[in-house]
Coordinates of C-alpha atoms in Angstrom, one line a residue:
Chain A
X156 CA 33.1 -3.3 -33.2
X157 CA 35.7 -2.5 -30.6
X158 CA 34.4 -2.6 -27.3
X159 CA 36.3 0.0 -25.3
X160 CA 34.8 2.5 -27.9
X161 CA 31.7 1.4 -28.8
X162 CA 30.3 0.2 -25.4
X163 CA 29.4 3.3 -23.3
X164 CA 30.3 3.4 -20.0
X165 CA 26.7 3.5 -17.8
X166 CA 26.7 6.2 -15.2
X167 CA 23.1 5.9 -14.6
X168 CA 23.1 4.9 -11.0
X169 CA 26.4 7.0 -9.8
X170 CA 25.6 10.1 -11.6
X171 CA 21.5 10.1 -11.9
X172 CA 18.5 9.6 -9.8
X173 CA 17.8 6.8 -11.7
X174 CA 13.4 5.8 -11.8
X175 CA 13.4 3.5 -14.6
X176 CA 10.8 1.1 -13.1
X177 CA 12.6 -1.9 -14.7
X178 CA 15.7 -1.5 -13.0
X179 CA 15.3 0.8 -9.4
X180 CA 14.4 -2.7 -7.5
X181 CA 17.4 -4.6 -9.3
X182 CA 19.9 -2.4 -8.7
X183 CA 23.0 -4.0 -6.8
X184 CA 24.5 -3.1 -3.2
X185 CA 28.1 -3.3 -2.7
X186 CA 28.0 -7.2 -2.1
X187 CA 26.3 -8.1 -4.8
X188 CA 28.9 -6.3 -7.1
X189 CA 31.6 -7.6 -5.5
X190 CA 30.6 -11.6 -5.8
X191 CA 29.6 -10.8 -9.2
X192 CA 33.3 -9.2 -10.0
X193 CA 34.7 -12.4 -8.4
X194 CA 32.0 -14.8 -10.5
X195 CA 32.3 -13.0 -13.6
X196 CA 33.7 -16.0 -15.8
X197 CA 31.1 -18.5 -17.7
X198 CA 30.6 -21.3 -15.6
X199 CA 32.1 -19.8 -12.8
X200 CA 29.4 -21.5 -10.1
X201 CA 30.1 -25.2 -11.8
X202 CA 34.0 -25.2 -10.3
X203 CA 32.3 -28.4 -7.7
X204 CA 29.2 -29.5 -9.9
X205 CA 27.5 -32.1 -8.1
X206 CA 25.3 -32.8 -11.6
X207 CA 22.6 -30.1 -11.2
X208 CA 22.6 -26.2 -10.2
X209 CA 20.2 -26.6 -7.2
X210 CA 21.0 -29.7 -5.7
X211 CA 24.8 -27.4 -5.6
X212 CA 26.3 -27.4 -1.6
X213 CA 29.6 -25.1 -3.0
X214 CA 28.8 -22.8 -3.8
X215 CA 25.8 -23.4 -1.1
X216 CA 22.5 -22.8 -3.7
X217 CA 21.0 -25.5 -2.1
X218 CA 21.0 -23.8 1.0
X219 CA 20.1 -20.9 -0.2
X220 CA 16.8 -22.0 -2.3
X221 CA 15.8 -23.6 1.2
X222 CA 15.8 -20.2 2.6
X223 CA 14.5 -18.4 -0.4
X224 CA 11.5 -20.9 -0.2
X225 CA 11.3 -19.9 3.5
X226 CA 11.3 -16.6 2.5
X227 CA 8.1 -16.6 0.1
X228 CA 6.2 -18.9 2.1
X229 CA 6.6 -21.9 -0.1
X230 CA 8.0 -25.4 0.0
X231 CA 11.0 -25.7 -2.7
X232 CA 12.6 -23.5 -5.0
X233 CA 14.6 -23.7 -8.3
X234 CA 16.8 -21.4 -10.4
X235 CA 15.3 -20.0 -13.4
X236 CA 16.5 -17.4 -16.1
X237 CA 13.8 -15.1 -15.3
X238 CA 10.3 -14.8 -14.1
X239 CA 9.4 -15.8 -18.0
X240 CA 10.6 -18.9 -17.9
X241 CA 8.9 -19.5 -14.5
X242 CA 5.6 -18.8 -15.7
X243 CA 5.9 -20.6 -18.9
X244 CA 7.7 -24.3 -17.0
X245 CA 4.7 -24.3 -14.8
X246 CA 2.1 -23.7 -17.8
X247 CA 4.2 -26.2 -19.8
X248 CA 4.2 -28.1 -16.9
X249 CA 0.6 -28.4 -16.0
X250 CA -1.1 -27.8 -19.1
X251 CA -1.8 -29.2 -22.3
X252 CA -2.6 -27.0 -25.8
X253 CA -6.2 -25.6 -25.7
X254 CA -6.3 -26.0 -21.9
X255 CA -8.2 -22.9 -20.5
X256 CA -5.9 -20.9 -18.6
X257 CA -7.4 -17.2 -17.0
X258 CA -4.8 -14.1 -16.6
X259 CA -5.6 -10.5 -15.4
X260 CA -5.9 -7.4 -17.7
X261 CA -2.6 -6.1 -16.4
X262 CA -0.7 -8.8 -17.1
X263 CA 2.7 -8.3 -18.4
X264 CA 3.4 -8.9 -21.6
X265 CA 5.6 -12.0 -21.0
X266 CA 2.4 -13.8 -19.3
X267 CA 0.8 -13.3 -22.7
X268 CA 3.5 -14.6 -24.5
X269 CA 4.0 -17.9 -22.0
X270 CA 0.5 -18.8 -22.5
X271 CA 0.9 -18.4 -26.7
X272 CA 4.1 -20.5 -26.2
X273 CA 1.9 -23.2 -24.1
X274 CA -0.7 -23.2 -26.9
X275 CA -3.5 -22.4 -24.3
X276 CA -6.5 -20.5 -25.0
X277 CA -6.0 -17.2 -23.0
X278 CA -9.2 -15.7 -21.2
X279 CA -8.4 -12.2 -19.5
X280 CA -10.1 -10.9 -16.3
X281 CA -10.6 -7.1 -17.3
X282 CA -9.5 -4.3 -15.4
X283 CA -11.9 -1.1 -14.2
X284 CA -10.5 0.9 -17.0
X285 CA -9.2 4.6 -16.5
X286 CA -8.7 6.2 -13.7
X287 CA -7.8 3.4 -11.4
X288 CA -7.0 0.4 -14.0
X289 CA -8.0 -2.1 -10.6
X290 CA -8.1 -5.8 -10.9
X291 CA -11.3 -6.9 -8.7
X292 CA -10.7 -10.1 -7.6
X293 CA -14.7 -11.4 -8.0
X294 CA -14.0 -10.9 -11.4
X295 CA -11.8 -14.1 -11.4
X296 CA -15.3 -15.7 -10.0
X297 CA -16.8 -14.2 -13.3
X298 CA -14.3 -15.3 -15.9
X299 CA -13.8 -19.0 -14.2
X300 CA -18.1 -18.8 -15.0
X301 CA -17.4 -17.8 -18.7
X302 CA -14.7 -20.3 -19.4
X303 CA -16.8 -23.1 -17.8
X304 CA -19.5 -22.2 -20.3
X305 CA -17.7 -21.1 -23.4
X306 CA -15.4 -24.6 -23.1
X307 CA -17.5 -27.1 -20.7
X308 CA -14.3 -27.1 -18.6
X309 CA -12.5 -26.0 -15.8
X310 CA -10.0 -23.4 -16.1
X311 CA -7.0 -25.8 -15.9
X312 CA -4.6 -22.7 -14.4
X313 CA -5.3 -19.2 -12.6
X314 CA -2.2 -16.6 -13.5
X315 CA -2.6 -13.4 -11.5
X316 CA -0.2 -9.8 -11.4
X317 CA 0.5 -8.9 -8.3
X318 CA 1.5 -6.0 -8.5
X319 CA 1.8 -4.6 -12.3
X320 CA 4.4 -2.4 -13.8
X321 CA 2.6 0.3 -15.2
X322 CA 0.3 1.6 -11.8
X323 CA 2.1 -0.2 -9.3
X324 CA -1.7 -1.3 -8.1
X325 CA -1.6 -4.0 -5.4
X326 CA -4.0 -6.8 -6.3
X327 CA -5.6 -8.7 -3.0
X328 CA -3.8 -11.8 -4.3
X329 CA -5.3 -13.8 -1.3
X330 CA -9.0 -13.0 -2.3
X331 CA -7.9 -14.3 -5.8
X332 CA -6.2 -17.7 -4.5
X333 CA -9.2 -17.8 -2.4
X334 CA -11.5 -17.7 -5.9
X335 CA -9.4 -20.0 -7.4
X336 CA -9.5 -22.9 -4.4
X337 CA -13.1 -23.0 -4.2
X338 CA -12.7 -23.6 -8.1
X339 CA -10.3 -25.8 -7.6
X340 CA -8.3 -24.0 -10.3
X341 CA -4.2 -24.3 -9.5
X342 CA -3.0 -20.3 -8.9
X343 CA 0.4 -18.7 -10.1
X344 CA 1.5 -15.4 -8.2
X345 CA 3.7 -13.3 -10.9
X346 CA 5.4 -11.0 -8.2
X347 CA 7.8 -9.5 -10.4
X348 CA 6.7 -6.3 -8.9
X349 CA 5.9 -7.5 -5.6
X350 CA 8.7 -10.3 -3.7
X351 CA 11.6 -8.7 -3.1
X352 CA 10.3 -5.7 -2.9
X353 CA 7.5 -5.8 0.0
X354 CA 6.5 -8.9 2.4
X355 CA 4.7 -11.9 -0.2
X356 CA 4.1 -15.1 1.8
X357 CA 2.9 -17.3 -0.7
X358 CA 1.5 -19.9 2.3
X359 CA -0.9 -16.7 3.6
X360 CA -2.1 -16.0 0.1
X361 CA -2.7 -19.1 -0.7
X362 CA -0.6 -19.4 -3.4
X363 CA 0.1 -23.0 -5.8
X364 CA 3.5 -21.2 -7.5
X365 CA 5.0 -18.1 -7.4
X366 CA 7.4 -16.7 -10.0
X367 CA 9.5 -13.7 -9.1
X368 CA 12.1 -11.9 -10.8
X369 CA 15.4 -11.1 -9.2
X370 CA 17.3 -9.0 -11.8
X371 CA 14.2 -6.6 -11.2
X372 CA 12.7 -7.2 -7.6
X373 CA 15.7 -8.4 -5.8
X374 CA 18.8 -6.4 -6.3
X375 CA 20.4 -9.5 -8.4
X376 CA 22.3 -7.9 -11.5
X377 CA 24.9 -9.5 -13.4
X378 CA 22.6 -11.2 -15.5
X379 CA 19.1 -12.4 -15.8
X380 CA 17.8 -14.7 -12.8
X381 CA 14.5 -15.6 -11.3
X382 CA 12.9 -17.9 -8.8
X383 CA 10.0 -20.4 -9.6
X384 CA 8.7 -21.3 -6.0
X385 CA 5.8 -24.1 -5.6
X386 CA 3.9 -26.0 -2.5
X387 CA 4.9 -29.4 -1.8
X388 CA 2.0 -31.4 -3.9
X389 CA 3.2 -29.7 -7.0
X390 CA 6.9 -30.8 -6.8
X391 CA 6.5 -34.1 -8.4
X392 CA 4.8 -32.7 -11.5
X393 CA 6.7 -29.8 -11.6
X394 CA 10.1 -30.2 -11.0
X395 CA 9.8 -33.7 -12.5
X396 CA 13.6 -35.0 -13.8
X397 CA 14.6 -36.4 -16.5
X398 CA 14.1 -40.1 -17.1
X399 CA 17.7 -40.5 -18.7
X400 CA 19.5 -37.9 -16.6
X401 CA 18.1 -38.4 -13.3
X402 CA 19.3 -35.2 -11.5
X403 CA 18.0 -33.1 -14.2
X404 CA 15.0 -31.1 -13.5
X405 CA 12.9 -31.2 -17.1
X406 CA 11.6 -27.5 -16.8
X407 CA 15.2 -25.9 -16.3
X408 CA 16.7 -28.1 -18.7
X409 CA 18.6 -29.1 -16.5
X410 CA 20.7 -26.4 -14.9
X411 CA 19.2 -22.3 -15.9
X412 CA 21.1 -20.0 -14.7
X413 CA 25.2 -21.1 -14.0
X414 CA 27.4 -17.6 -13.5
X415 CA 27.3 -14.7 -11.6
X416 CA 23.5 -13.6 -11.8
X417 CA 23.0 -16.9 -8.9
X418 CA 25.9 -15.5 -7.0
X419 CA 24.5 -12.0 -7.3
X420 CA 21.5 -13.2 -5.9
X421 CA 22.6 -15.2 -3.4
X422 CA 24.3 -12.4 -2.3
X423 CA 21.8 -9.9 -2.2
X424 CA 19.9 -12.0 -0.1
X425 CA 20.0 -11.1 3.1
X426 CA 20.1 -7.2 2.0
X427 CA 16.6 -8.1 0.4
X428 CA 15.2 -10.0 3.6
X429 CA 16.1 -6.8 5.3
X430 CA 14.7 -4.6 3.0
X431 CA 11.2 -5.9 2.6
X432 CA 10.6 -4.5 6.5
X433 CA 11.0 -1.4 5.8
X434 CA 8.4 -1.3 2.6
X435 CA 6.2 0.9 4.2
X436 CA 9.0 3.7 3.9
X437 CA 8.8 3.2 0.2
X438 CA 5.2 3.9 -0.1
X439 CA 5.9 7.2 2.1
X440 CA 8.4 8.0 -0.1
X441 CA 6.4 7.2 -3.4
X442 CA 3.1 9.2 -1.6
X443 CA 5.3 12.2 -0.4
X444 CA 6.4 12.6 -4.4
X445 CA 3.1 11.8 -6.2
X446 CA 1.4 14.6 -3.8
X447 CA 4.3 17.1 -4.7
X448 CA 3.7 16.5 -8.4
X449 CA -0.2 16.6 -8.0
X450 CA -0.1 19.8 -6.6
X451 CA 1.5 21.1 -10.2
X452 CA -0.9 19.3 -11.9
X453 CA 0.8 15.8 -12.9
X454 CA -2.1 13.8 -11.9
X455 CA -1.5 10.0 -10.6
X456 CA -3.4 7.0 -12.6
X457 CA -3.8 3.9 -11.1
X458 CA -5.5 2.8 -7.5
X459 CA -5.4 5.3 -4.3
X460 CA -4.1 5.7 -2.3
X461 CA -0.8 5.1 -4.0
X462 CA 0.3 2.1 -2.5
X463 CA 3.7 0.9 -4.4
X464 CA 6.8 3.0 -5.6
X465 CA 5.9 2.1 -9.3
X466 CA 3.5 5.3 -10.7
X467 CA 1.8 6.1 -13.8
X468 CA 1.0 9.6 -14.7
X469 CA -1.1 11.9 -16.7
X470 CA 0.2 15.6 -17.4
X471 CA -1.9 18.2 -19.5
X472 CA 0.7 20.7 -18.5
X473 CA 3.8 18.7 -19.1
X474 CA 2.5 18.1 -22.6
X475 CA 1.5 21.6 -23.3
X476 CA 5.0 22.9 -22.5
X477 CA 6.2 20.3 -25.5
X478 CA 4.2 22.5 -27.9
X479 CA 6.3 25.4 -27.5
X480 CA 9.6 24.2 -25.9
X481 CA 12.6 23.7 -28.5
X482 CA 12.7 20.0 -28.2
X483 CA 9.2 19.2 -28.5
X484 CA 8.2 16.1 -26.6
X485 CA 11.9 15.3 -26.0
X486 CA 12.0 18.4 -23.2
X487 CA 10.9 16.6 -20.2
X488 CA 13.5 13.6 -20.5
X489 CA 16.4 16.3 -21.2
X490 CA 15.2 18.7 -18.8
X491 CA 14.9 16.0 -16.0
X492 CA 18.4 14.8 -17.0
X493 CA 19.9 19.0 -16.6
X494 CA 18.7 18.1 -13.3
X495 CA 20.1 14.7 -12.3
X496 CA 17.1 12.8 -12.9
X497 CA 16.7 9.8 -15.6
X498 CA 14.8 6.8 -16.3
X499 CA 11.6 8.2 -18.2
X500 CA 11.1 7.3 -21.7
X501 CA 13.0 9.6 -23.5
X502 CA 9.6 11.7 -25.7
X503 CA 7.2 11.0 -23.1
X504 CA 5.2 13.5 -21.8
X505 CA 1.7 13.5 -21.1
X506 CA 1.6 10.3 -19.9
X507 CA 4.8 8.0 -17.8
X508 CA 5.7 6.0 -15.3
X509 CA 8.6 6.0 -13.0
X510 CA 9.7 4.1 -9.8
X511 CA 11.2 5.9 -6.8
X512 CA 11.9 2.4 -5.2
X513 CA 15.2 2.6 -3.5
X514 CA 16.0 6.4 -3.1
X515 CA 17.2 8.1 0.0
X516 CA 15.0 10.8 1.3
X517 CA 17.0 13.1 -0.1
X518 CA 17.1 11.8 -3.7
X519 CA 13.1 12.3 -3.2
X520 CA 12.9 15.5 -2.4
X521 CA 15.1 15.9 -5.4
X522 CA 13.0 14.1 -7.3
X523 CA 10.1 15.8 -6.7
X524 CA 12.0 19.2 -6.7
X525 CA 13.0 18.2 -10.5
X526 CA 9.5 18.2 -11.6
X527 CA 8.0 21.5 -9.7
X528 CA 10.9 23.3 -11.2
X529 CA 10.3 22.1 -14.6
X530 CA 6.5 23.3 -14.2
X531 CA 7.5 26.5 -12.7
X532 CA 9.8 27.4 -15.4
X533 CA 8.3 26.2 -18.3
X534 CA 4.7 26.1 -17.5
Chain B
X40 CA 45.1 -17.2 -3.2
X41 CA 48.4 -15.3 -3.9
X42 CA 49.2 -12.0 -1.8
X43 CA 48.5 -9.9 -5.3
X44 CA 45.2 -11.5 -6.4
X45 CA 44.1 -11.2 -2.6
X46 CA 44.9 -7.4 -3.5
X47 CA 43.2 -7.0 -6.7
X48 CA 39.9 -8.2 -5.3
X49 CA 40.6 -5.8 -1.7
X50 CA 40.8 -2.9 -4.2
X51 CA 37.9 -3.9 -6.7
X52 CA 35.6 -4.1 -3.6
X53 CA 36.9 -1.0 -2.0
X54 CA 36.4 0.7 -5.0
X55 CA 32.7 -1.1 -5.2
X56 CA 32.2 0.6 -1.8
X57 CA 33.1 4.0 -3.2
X58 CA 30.6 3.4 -6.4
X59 CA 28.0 3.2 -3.9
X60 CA 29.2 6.1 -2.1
X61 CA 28.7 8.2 -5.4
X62 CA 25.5 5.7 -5.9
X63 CA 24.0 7.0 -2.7
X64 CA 24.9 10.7 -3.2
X65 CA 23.8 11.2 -6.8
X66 CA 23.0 13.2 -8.8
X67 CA 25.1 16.2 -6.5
X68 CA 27.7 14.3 -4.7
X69 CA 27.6 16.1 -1.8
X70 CA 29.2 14.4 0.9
X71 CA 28.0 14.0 3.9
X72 CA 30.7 13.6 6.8
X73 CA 30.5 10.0 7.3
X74 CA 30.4 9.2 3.5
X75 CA 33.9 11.4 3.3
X76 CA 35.3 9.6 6.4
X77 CA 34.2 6.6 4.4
X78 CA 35.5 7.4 1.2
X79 CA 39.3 8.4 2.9
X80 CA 39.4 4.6 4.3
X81 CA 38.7 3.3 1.4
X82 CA 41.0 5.0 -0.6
X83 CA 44.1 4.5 2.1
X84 CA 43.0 0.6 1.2
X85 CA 42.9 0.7 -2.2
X86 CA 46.5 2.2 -2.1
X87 CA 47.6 -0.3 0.1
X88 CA 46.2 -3.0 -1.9
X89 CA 48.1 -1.2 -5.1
X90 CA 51.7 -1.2 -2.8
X91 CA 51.1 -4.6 -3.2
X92 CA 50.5 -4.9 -6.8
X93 CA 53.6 -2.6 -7.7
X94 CA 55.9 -5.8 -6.0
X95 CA 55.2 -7.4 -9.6
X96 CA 56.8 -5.1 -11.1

């Protein structure tokens, strides 16, 4: 392979309107970029290791978990590799194989895939199904009532979506940690789609942990990074150390994450504190778009009003031009990049999602511009 | 820090500052007036920064 020819340069976010809902909430500011440039070697936070990544006063991550905990409404913090591995060190933390643990219908994928790697048995609050997909949050009630009976035991760990990646619906997160403390069933907030994006204070939910992801939901690139958050009576339990190497958290191995992604983050910190105010210019921007495409017949899935920048649609007309145009179902993502626009699944087109998270007002009207033109010309 | 790494990074950053310049204005790149004064500083920097950077020569 050589690199300077077989890498390709990615222009994405300088020369598109980028909506991939994976990456609109991750991408960097100016700051970020330029601690990452400066960070970029392996290692490069370990020049005055003090034996473990958080416990770290130069660079200052101690400081800055103390604040992130502040942030989310929690007591203490730690550096993970992702909002994966934040879910699965506090079900490999808590639980033992076959241990009842209840996740909602909208889970990501990764939530699944923690809970195989923790040998639990899985039970899954449903969703409402099409139109709306909603989580209802009695429905926890319900499934804590079917595990008791089908097991003759408490659920031993509650695992909700905030918000999830395909509708962008908000789940009432507090009525759910509210279900789960009168079952006295230990809750975990995934806001992979939610912290970092929009106000989530863990201590008015109610939450035990939260896991959030920072390469997605708060502008921290330059690697993978997340946060694992928890209240101060899980901290012994969870973020117990090793017995031989005593400033070694167990569930991080030790250190996680040790370049630039932590620096990134740290970084993008106070940019993300700042941001979260303004969320409710986000869902203007994400309802102002969703009503220009309604009104050429892309209809909006998922709960209403629309209530996140993350949106799935359905198009009977998008998928109809596919049957005549001269790239089939590859049209929309090629006419939408003609236009500037990217970040749709390339063959996709009578059902997608995209994200307008992040755009300036006049990247939305583009946005929306994109797809009425489309429909006018083709449809 | 030497006078010439101190220069690098002062021209990586401006030129991080421009990226979000062309980040902001995508997919058109129309200017606005403040993002061209913007851009012109930046620029007049990174060629300072560059001055500095030809002394190795």
């Amino acid at each position: 392979m050589n690199p300077t020819e077989d890498i390709e340069l990615r222009d994405r976010e300088e020369d598109y309107i980028n909506i991939n809902p994976l990456q609109t909430a991750g991408r960097t500011h100016p700051e970020t970029r330029k601690a990452i440039d400066s960070y970029i070697d392996g290692y490069s936070v370990c020049d005055w290791c003090a034996g473990a990544l958080c416990k770290m006063e130069k660079p200052p991550i101690a400081k800055f978990l103390e604040e992130a905990s502040k942030f989310l409404g929690m007591n203490q913090s730690m550096l993970t590799n992702g909002c994966r591995e934040a879910k699965y060190a506090i079900l490999h933390a808590i639980t033992n194989p076959g241990d009842p643990v209840v996740i909602d219908g909208n889970k990501h994928y990764t939530t699944y895939v923690a809970c195989e790697r923790a040998r639990v048995k899985i039970y899954e609050v449903p969703n409402n199904g099409k139109p709306e997909y909603r989580i209802n949050p009695e429905d926890y009630e319900k499934t804590f009532e079917q595990v008791k009976k089908e097991s003759g035991k408490p659920a031993k760990l509650a695992i909700l979506t905030h918000v999830d990646g395909s509708y962008g619906n908000v789940v009432d997160a507090k009525k759910v940690a509210g279900i789960c403390k009168l079952h006295n069933v230990p809750f975990l907030l995934n806001t992979a789609y939610s912290s970092g994006r929009m106000p989530v204070d863990g201590k008015e939910i109610g939450a035990d942990f939260i896991a959030a992801s920072c390469h997605k939901g708060w502008a921290a690139g330059g690697g993978n990074i997340g946060l694992l958050s928890i209240t101060e009576n899980w901290v012994e339990k969870v973020f117990e150390h090793s017995g031989k190497y005593k400033v070694k958290p167990l569930e991080i191995l030790g250190c996680s994450t040790r370049g630039s992604a932590t620096m990134a983050l740290m970084a993008s910190f106070p940019r993300v504190k700042e941001r979260v105010k303004h969320w409710s210019n986000e869902v203007e921007n994400a309802r102002y778009v969703v009503k220009q495409l309604e009104e050429v017949g892309i209809e909006k899935l998922g709960v209403r009003p629309v209530e996140h920048d993350v949106n799935f649609f359905e198009s009977e007309i998008l998928y109809k031009i596919s049957e005549t145009h001269k790239k089939k179902n590859f049209y929309l993502y090629n006419e939408l990049k003609e236009r500037g626009v990217i970040g749709i699944k390339a063959g996709l087109t009578r059902n997608f999602k995209f994200s307008t998270y992040g755009k300036t007002r006049e990247q939305i009207e583009h946005l929306a511009w994109a797809f009425r033109d489309i429909v006018e010309k083709f449809g | 820090m030497t006078e010439e790494t101190s220069a690098l990074f002062e021209a990586l950053f401006r030129l991080e500052e421009i990226r979000e310049i062309l980040r902001e204005s995508a997919p058109k790149h129309n200017l606005n007036q403040e993002q061209k004064k913007k851009l012109k500083k930046e620029i007049e920097g990174i060629e300072k920064s560059l001055k500095q950077l030809e002394k190795l020569l």
